[in-house]
Coordinates of C-alpha atoms in Angstrom, one line a residue:
X199 CA 184.3 46.9 -119.8
X200 CA 184.3 42.8 -120.0
X201 CA 181.0 41.1 -119.8
X202 CA 182.2 38.6 -117.2
X203 CA 181.8 41.9 -114.9
X204 CA 178.5 41.3 -115.1
X205 CA 178.2 38.1 -115.0
X206 CA 179.7 37.9 -111.8
X207 CA 178.1 40.4 -110.2
X208 CA 174.4 38.8 -110.3
X209 CA 175.9 35.9 -108.8
X210 CA 176.0 38.3 -105.3
X211 CA 172.4 38.7 -106.1
X212 CA 169.9 36.9 -104.2
X213 CA 167.5 34.4 -105.2
X214 CA 169.7 35.9 -109.3
X215 CA 170.3 33.2 -111.8
X216 CA 173.5 33.6 -114.3
X217 CA 172.3 33.5 -117.5
X218 CA 174.0 34.5 -121.1
X219 CA 170.8 35.8 -122.8
X220 CA 169.2 39.4 -122.1
X221 CA 166.7 39.2 -118.4
X222 CA 162.8 38.5 -119.0
X223 CA 161.1 41.0 -116.7
X224 CA 160.3 37.9 -114.6
X225 CA 163.7 36.6 -114.2
X226 CA 165.4 40.1 -113.8
X227 CA 166.4 41.0 -110.0
X228 CA 165.0 44.6 -108.8
X229 CA 168.9 45.8 -108.3
X230 CA 172.3 45.3 -110.1
X231 CA 175.7 45.4 -107.4
X232 CA 179.0 47.1 -109.1
X233 CA 181.6 45.1 -110.0
X234 CA 184.9 47.2 -111.7
X235 CA 184.5 48.4 -114.7
X236 CA 180.9 49.0 -115.3
X237 CA 178.8 51.2 -116.6
X238 CA 174.8 51.8 -117.2
X239 CA 175.2 51.1 -121.1
X240 CA 176.7 48.1 -119.9
X241 CA 174.2 47.1 -117.4
X242 CA 171.4 48.4 -119.9
X243 CA 172.7 46.1 -122.3
X244 CA 172.9 43.0 -120.8
X245 CA 169.4 43.0 -118.7
X246 CA 167.1 45.5 -121.0
X247 CA 169.0 44.6 -124.8
X248 CA 168.9 48.2 -125.1
X249 CA 172.3 50.4 -124.1
X250 CA 170.5 53.1 -124.8
X251 CA 168.0 52.3 -121.0
X252 CA 171.0 53.9 -119.5
X253 CA 169.2 57.5 -119.9
X254 CA 166.3 55.6 -117.5
X255 CA 169.0 54.0 -115.0
X256 CA 170.5 57.2 -114.4
X257 CA 167.0 59.4 -113.8
X258 CA 166.2 56.3 -111.5
X259 CA 169.1 56.2 -109.7
X260 CA 170.1 60.0 -110.0
X261 CA 173.7 58.9 -110.9
X262 CA 176.2 62.1 -112.6
X263 CA 178.7 59.9 -114.1
X264 CA 177.3 56.6 -116.0
X265 CA 181.1 55.3 -116.5
X266 CA 182.2 55.7 -113.4
X267 CA 180.1 53.8 -111.2
X268 CA 181.4 53.4 -107.9
X269 CA 181.6 49.3 -107.0
X270 CA 179.8 47.3 -104.7
X271 CA 177.6 50.0 -105.1
X272 CA 173.9 48.9 -106.1
X273 CA 171.7 50.0 -109.1
X274 CA 168.0 49.9 -108.9
X275 CA 166.7 48.2 -112.1
X276 CA 163.0 48.7 -111.4
X277 CA 162.5 51.0 -114.6
X278 CA 158.6 52.8 -114.2
X279 CA 156.3 52.0 -117.3
X280 CA 154.4 55.4 -118.1
X281 CA 151.6 53.4 -117.9
X282 CA 148.7 53.2 -116.4
X283 CA 147.7 57.2 -115.9
X284 CA 145.9 57.8 -113.1
X285 CA 143.0 60.1 -112.1
X286 CA 144.7 62.2 -109.6
X287 CA 141.9 65.3 -109.1
X288 CA 138.6 65.5 -111.0
X289 CA 136.3 68.3 -110.6
X290 CA 133.1 68.5 -112.2
X291 CA 132.1 66.1 -114.9
X292 CA 134.5 64.4 -117.2
X293 CA 134.2 61.0 -118.9
X294 CA 136.3 57.9 -120.4
X295 CA 135.3 57.5 -124.7
X296 CA 135.2 53.7 -125.2
X297 CA 133.4 52.9 -128.7
X298 CA 131.4 55.9 -128.9
X299 CA 129.9 55.6 -125.3
X300 CA 130.8 58.0 -122.3
X301 CA 132.1 56.5 -119.8
X302 CA 131.6 58.9 -116.4
X303 CA 135.5 59.2 -114.8
X304 CA 136.0 59.3 -110.8
X305 CA 139.1 59.7 -109.1
X306 CA 141.8 56.6 -108.8
X307 CA 140.1 55.1 -112.2
X308 CA 143.0 54.1 -114.6
X309 CA 143.4 55.6 -117.9
X310 CA 145.4 53.0 -119.6
X311 CA 146.8 53.3 -123.6
X312 CA 144.6 54.3 -126.5
X313 CA 141.5 55.8 -123.8
X314 CA 140.6 58.5 -124.5
X315 CA 138.8 61.8 -121.7
X316 CA 137.1 64.2 -122.1
X317 CA 135.6 66.9 -119.8
X318 CA 132.8 68.9 -119.7
X319 CA 132.2 72.3 -119.2
X320 CA 133.7 74.0 -115.9
X321 CA 135.1 70.8 -115.3
X322 CA 138.7 69.5 -114.6
X323 CA 140.6 66.8 -114.4
X324 CA 144.1 65.9 -113.9
X325 CA 146.0 62.9 -114.7
X326 CA 149.4 61.2 -112.8
X327 CA 151.2 58.9 -114.8
X328 CA 153.5 56.6 -112.7
X329 CA 157.0 58.8 -112.7
X330 CA 155.1 62.1 -111.3
X331 CA 154.5 63.2 -114.5
X332 CA 151.0 65.2 -114.5
X333 CA 148.6 66.7 -116.9
X334 CA 145.6 69.2 -116.6
X335 CA 143.0 68.9 -118.9
X336 CA 140.6 71.5 -118.3
X337 CA 137.2 72.6 -119.1
X338 CA 135.6 71.4 -122.4
X339 CA 139.1 69.8 -123.7
X340 CA 139.7 65.6 -125.4
X341 CA 142.3 64.3 -125.5
X342 CA 143.5 60.5 -126.2
X343 CA 146.5 58.7 -124.5
X344 CA 148.9 56.9 -126.8
X345 CA 152.2 55.2 -125.9
X346 CA 155.2 57.4 -127.4
X347 CA 157.7 54.5 -128.0
X348 CA 158.1 51.9 -125.5
X349 CA 157.9 54.0 -122.4
X350 CA 156.6 57.4 -123.4
X351 CA 153.4 59.0 -123.7
X352 CA 151.9 61.2 -126.5
X353 CA 148.6 62.8 -125.4
X354 CA 146.9 63.5 -128.7
X355 CA 144.6 66.9 -128.5
X356 CA 141.7 66.6 -130.1
X357 CA 140.0 69.8 -128.5
X358 CA 140.4 72.2 -125.5
X359 CA 143.6 72.2 -123.4
X360 CA 146.4 70.4 -121.9
X361 CA 148.9 71.8 -118.9
X362 CA 151.8 69.5 -118.2
X363 CA 153.9 68.9 -115.5
X364 CA 156.7 66.7 -116.5
X365 CA 159.8 66.1 -113.4
X366 CA 162.6 66.8 -114.4
X367 CA 164.5 64.4 -113.6
X368 CA 162.4 62.5 -116.4
X369 CA 163.6 65.1 -118.9
X370 CA 166.0 63.8 -121.1
X371 CA 164.6 60.6 -120.8
X372 CA 161.0 59.3 -121.5
X373 CA 159.5 60.9 -124.5
X374 CA 156.7 63.0 -123.9
X375 CA 154.7 64.6 -126.6
X376 CA 152.1 66.9 -127.3
X377 CA 150.2 65.6 -130.7
X378 CA 147.5 68.1 -132.7
X379 CA 146.5 67.8 -136.5
X380 CA 149.0 71.1 -136.7
X381 CA 151.8 70.3 -134.9
X382 CA 153.7 68.3 -132.0
X383 CA 155.3 69.9 -129.1
X384 CA 158.3 67.6 -127.1
X385 CA 159.2 68.3 -123.5
X386 CA 162.8 69.6 -123.3
X387 CA 161.4 70.8 -119.9
X388 CA 158.8 70.9 -116.8
X389 CA 155.5 73.1 -117.3
X390 CA 153.9 74.1 -120.5
X391 CA 150.5 74.3 -121.9
X392 CA 149.2 73.4 -125.3
X393 CA 145.7 74.8 -126.3
X394 CA 144.3 73.6 -129.7
X395 CA 141.6 75.4 -131.5
X396 CA 140.2 76.5 -134.8
X397 CA 142.8 78.9 -135.7
X398 CA 146.2 77.5 -134.1
X399 CA 147.8 75.8 -131.8
X400 CA 148.8 77.8 -128.9
X401 CA 152.0 77.3 -126.2
X402 CA 153.2 78.6 -123.2
X403 CA 156.9 77.1 -121.5
X404 CA 156.8 78.5 -117.9
X405 CA 159.6 75.9 -117.1
X406 CA 162.4 74.0 -119.5
X407 CA 162.4 73.9 -122.6
X408 CA 160.2 72.4 -125.8
X409 CA 160.7 71.7 -128.9
X410 CA 158.1 72.3 -131.1
X411 CA 157.2 71.2 -134.7
X412 CA 154.8 71.6 -137.6
X413 CA 152.6 68.6 -138.5
X414 CA 153.9 69.5 -142.0
X415 CA 157.5 69.0 -140.9
X416 CA 158.4 72.1 -142.2
X417 CA 159.5 74.3 -139.2
X418 CA 160.7 73.3 -136.0
X419 CA 161.7 75.7 -133.2
X420 CA 163.1 75.4 -129.5
X421 CA 160.9 77.2 -126.9
X422 CA 162.6 78.4 -123.6
X423 CA 160.9 79.6 -120.9
X424 CA 159.3 82.7 -120.8
X425 CA 158.5 82.0 -124.8
X426 CA 154.9 80.8 -126.6
X427 CA 154.6 79.6 -129.8
X428 CA 151.7 79.8 -131.9
X429 CA 151.1 77.0 -134.9
X430 CA 149.0 78.4 -138.2
X431 CA 146.7 75.4 -140.1
X432 CA 149.7 76.4 -142.1
X433 CA 152.1 75.2 -139.9
X434 CA 154.2 78.3 -139.3
X435 CA 155.3 78.6 -136.5
X436 CA 155.6 81.8 -134.6
X437 CA 157.7 82.2 -130.9
X438 CA 156.5 85.0 -128.8
X439 CA 157.3 86.3 -125.4
X440 CA 155.1 86.2 -122.5
X441 CA 153.1 88.4 -121.5
X442 CA 154.7 89.8 -117.7
X443 CA 152.1 88.6 -114.6
X444 CA 149.3 90.8 -113.9
X445 CA 149.2 92.8 -110.5
X446 CA 146.1 91.6 -108.6
X447 CA 144.3 94.9 -107.8
X448 CA 141.6 93.6 -105.3
X449 CA 140.2 90.0 -104.3
X450 CA 137.1 90.5 -102.6
X451 CA 134.3 88.3 -101.5
X452 CA 131.2 89.0 -102.5
X453 CA 127.0 88.3 -101.1
X454 CA 125.9 84.9 -102.0
X455 CA 129.8 83.4 -101.8
X456 CA 130.6 85.3 -105.1
X457 CA 133.9 85.9 -105.3
X458 CA 135.2 89.2 -106.9
X459 CA 138.9 89.9 -108.9
X460 CA 140.3 93.1 -110.0
X461 CA 143.4 93.0 -112.3
X462 CA 145.7 95.8 -113.1
X463 CA 145.8 96.1 -117.3
X464 CA 148.5 95.2 -119.0
X465 CA 149.5 96.6 -122.6
X466 CA 149.0 94.4 -125.0
X467 CA 146.4 92.5 -123.4
X468 CA 144.0 91.2 -125.5
X469 CA 142.5 89.5 -122.4
X470 CA 143.1 88.2 -119.4
X471 CA 142.4 84.7 -117.3
X472 CA 142.1 82.9 -113.6
X473 CA 142.1 80.0 -112.7
X474 CA 141.5 79.0 -108.7
X475 CA 143.0 75.6 -107.4
X476 CA 142.8 73.5 -104.3
X477 CA 146.9 73.5 -104.1
X478 CA 149.7 75.5 -105.0
X479 CA 150.9 73.4 -108.5
X480 CA 147.6 74.7 -109.7
X481 CA 146.5 70.5 -110.1
X482 CA 143.2 70.8 -108.6
X483 CA 141.3 73.3 -110.6
X484 CA 137.7 74.2 -109.5
X485 CA 137.5 77.0 -111.4
X486 CA 138.9 78.7 -115.3
X487 CA 137.6 82.0 -116.6
X488 CA 139.0 84.3 -119.2
X489 CA 137.6 87.6 -119.8
X490 CA 138.6 90.6 -122.3
X491 CA 138.3 93.2 -119.5
X492 CA 141.1 92.7 -116.2
X493 CA 138.2 91.6 -114.1
X494 CA 136.4 88.4 -112.6
X495 CA 133.3 87.4 -110.6
X496 CA 133.8 83.5 -109.7
X497 CA 129.9 82.8 -108.5
X498 CA 129.2 81.0 -105.6
X499 CA 132.1 79.5 -104.7
X500 CA 132.4 78.2 -101.4
X501 CA 134.0 79.5 -98.3
X502 CA 137.3 78.5 -98.0
X503 CA 141.1 78.8 -98.9
X504 CA 142.0 78.8 -102.6
X505 CA 145.3 79.2 -105.0
X506 CA 144.4 82.2 -107.5
X507 CA 146.4 83.0 -110.4
X508 CA 146.3 85.0 -113.4
X509 CA 147.6 85.9 -116.6
X510 CA 147.5 88.4 -119.0
X511 CA 146.8 86.8 -123.4
X512 CA 149.1 88.6 -125.5
X513 CA 147.5 88.9 -129.2
X514 CA 148.5 86.3 -130.3
X515 CA 145.9 84.5 -128.1
X516 CA 148.9 83.0 -126.0
X517 CA 148.9 83.1 -122.0
X518 CA 151.9 85.0 -120.4
X519 CA 153.0 84.3 -117.1
X520 CA 151.1 83.9 -114.2
X521 CA 151.0 85.5 -110.5
X522 CA 149.9 83.6 -107.9
X523 CA 148.0 84.4 -104.1
X524 CA 146.7 82.4 -101.6
X525 CA 143.2 84.1 -100.6
X526 CA 140.7 83.5 -98.6
X527 CA 137.5 83.8 -99.5
X528 CA 134.5 83.9 -96.4
X529 CA 130.5 84.8 -96.4
X530 CA 130.0 88.4 -96.9
X531 CA 126.4 88.3 -96.6
X532 CA 125.3 91.4 -94.4
X533 CA 123.6 90.5 -91.2
X534 CA 120.4 92.4 -90.0
X535 CA 118.8 92.2 -86.9
X536 CA 116.7 94.3 -84.7
X537 CA 118.1 95.6 -81.2
X538 CA 114.8 97.6 -79.6
X539 CA 114.9 100.9 -81.6
X540 CA 117.8 100.4 -83.2
X541 CA 118.9 97.8 -86.7
X542 CA 122.3 96.4 -86.2
X543 CA 124.2 95.4 -89.7
X544 CA 127.2 93.5 -89.2
X545 CA 129.4 92.1 -92.1
X546 CA 133.0 91.0 -92.8
X547 CA 135.4 93.6 -94.2
X548 CA 138.8 95.1 -93.9
X549 CA 140.2 98.4 -92.8
X550 CA 141.6 98.8 -96.7
X551 CA 138.4 98.1 -98.2
X552 CA 136.1 101.4 -97.9
X553 CA 132.5 100.5 -97.5
X554 CA 129.3 102.6 -97.2
X555 CA 126.0 101.8 -95.8
X556 CA 122.7 103.7 -97.6
X557 CA 119.2 103.0 -96.7
X558 CA 116.7 104.7 -99.3
X559 CA 112.6 104.5 -99.6
X560 CA 113.5 104.1 -103.7
X561 CA 115.4 100.8 -104.6
X562 CA 116.9 103.0 -107.0
X563 CA 119.1 104.7 -104.1
X564 CA 118.7 108.3 -106.1
X565 CA 118.2 110.0 -103.1
X566 CA 119.4 108.2 -100.0
X567 CA 117.9 108.8 -96.4
X568 CA 121.3 107.7 -95.3
X569 CA 125.3 107.1 -96.6
X570 CA 127.3 105.9 -94.0
X571 CA 131.2 105.1 -94.6
X572 CA 131.7 103.3 -91.3
X573 CA 135.2 104.2 -89.8
X574 CA 135.5 100.7 -88.4
X575 CA 135.2 97.2 -89.0
X576 CA 132.5 97.0 -86.4
X577 CA 128.9 96.5 -86.7
X578 CA 127.0 99.7 -87.9
X579 CA 124.0 100.7 -85.5
X580 CA 121.3 102.7 -86.5
X581 CA 119.0 104.3 -84.8
X582 CA 115.6 106.3 -85.6
X583 CA 115.0 104.8 -88.8
X584 CA 111.7 106.2 -90.5
X585 CA 108.9 104.1 -90.4
X586 CA 107.6 102.0 -93.7
X587 CA 109.3 100.1 -96.4
X588 CA 113.3 101.5 -96.0
X589 CA 115.9 100.0 -99.1
X590 CA 119.3 99.3 -97.5
X591 CA 122.2 98.5 -99.6
X592 CA 126.1 97.8 -98.5
X593 CA 128.6 98.8 -101.3
X594 CA 132.1 99.2 -102.0
X595 CA 133.7 101.8 -102.8
X596 CA 137.2 103.1 -104.5
X597 CA 139.6 105.0 -103.8
X598 CA 137.7 108.2 -105.1
X599 CA 134.9 107.2 -102.8
X600 CA 132.9 106.1 -106.2
X601 CA 130.7 103.1 -106.1
X602 CA 132.4 100.1 -107.4
X603 CA 129.9 97.1 -106.7
X604 CA 127.2 95.9 -104.0
X605 CA 127.6 93.5 -101.7
X606 CA 124.5 93.2 -100.2
X607 CA 120.8 94.3 -100.4
X608 CA 117.7 94.2 -98.8
X609 CA 114.7 95.7 -97.0
X610 CA 113.6 96.7 -93.5
X611 CA 109.9 97.0 -92.3
X612 CA 110.5 99.2 -90.1
X613 CA 106.2 99.6 -89.1
X614 CA 107.0 97.5 -86.2

């Protein structure tokens, strides 16, 4: 197209002057009115002195055909820089590392180019970029935030893990890479996890694609959704399939606020991972556990609703697909009250979760005086309890009637 179409079109924009040079940021109008023959390539070259910025213009304006623009329509010219990032969610202790000093992070604080963030034990931090991309930094991780090109992001993972969620509209434009000493992973998709330990770099791709390249430049791989990688210290890249999402067998609120999670075992899993979050997107992570057994206990969890997601870990350490469920967590402590000559035991339970109330003179409960499985979810009223000190406990049973856990326990003084 002729350059005059660009120049002429700028005349119709209020407050914008005609110039035969590249527009500076302070002079650049916020929109461009399309003239016949305009293309995103030419618009980007005129306003930004870089025709390849048409990728970003296409994303910002959701334009399907960059060379077939409808005359008289408006093109948004406000390209966003990814910086600064901001702390979207924070749970536990996290710090900004400045000159060897640790400065405590708070929700809403800006994180800029060259900053290093670190999370403490049991903590989780979510960073949000200006275009909506997010990076979740879980417990015991350290990440340096750098630029990648003029508007891209490069997260240097020093230790620990990063889970990235990148808007799909950004995939073909702004660079987004995660770097370790063993390799670089570049986003070609929307959701993936990278963890870095002593032995290798591990990744899991849940949506889209990720380009993987060893630091020695010796190997490259394209990893699709449902796959993961292991990059050795020597630069070897192994691509593996993710294990299927495991089935949740039970989620039980226990006494004292503990939450018990049981997962159906998967072969050939070497372990399991469970996370609790406050949101369905798994950005506000409040607890994260790994276990070699398919069971977890989250201690002293406040009452409320949570999203629980669990995954199986493969033999190479790659975390598999997650299953997710919204769970209510409630107080399950047993309330014991005296009502005349009877004792009332009341606790929250469900019809499909069998329990049993037991009384005994010995706290080992080897020879229970009473072993009563309630037929309903209502309170249990016991009369003619023997005098003296009597131990009690409420236990949870499996389908065969075997005790799986103690819900709550205590001591009755029935002498009065």
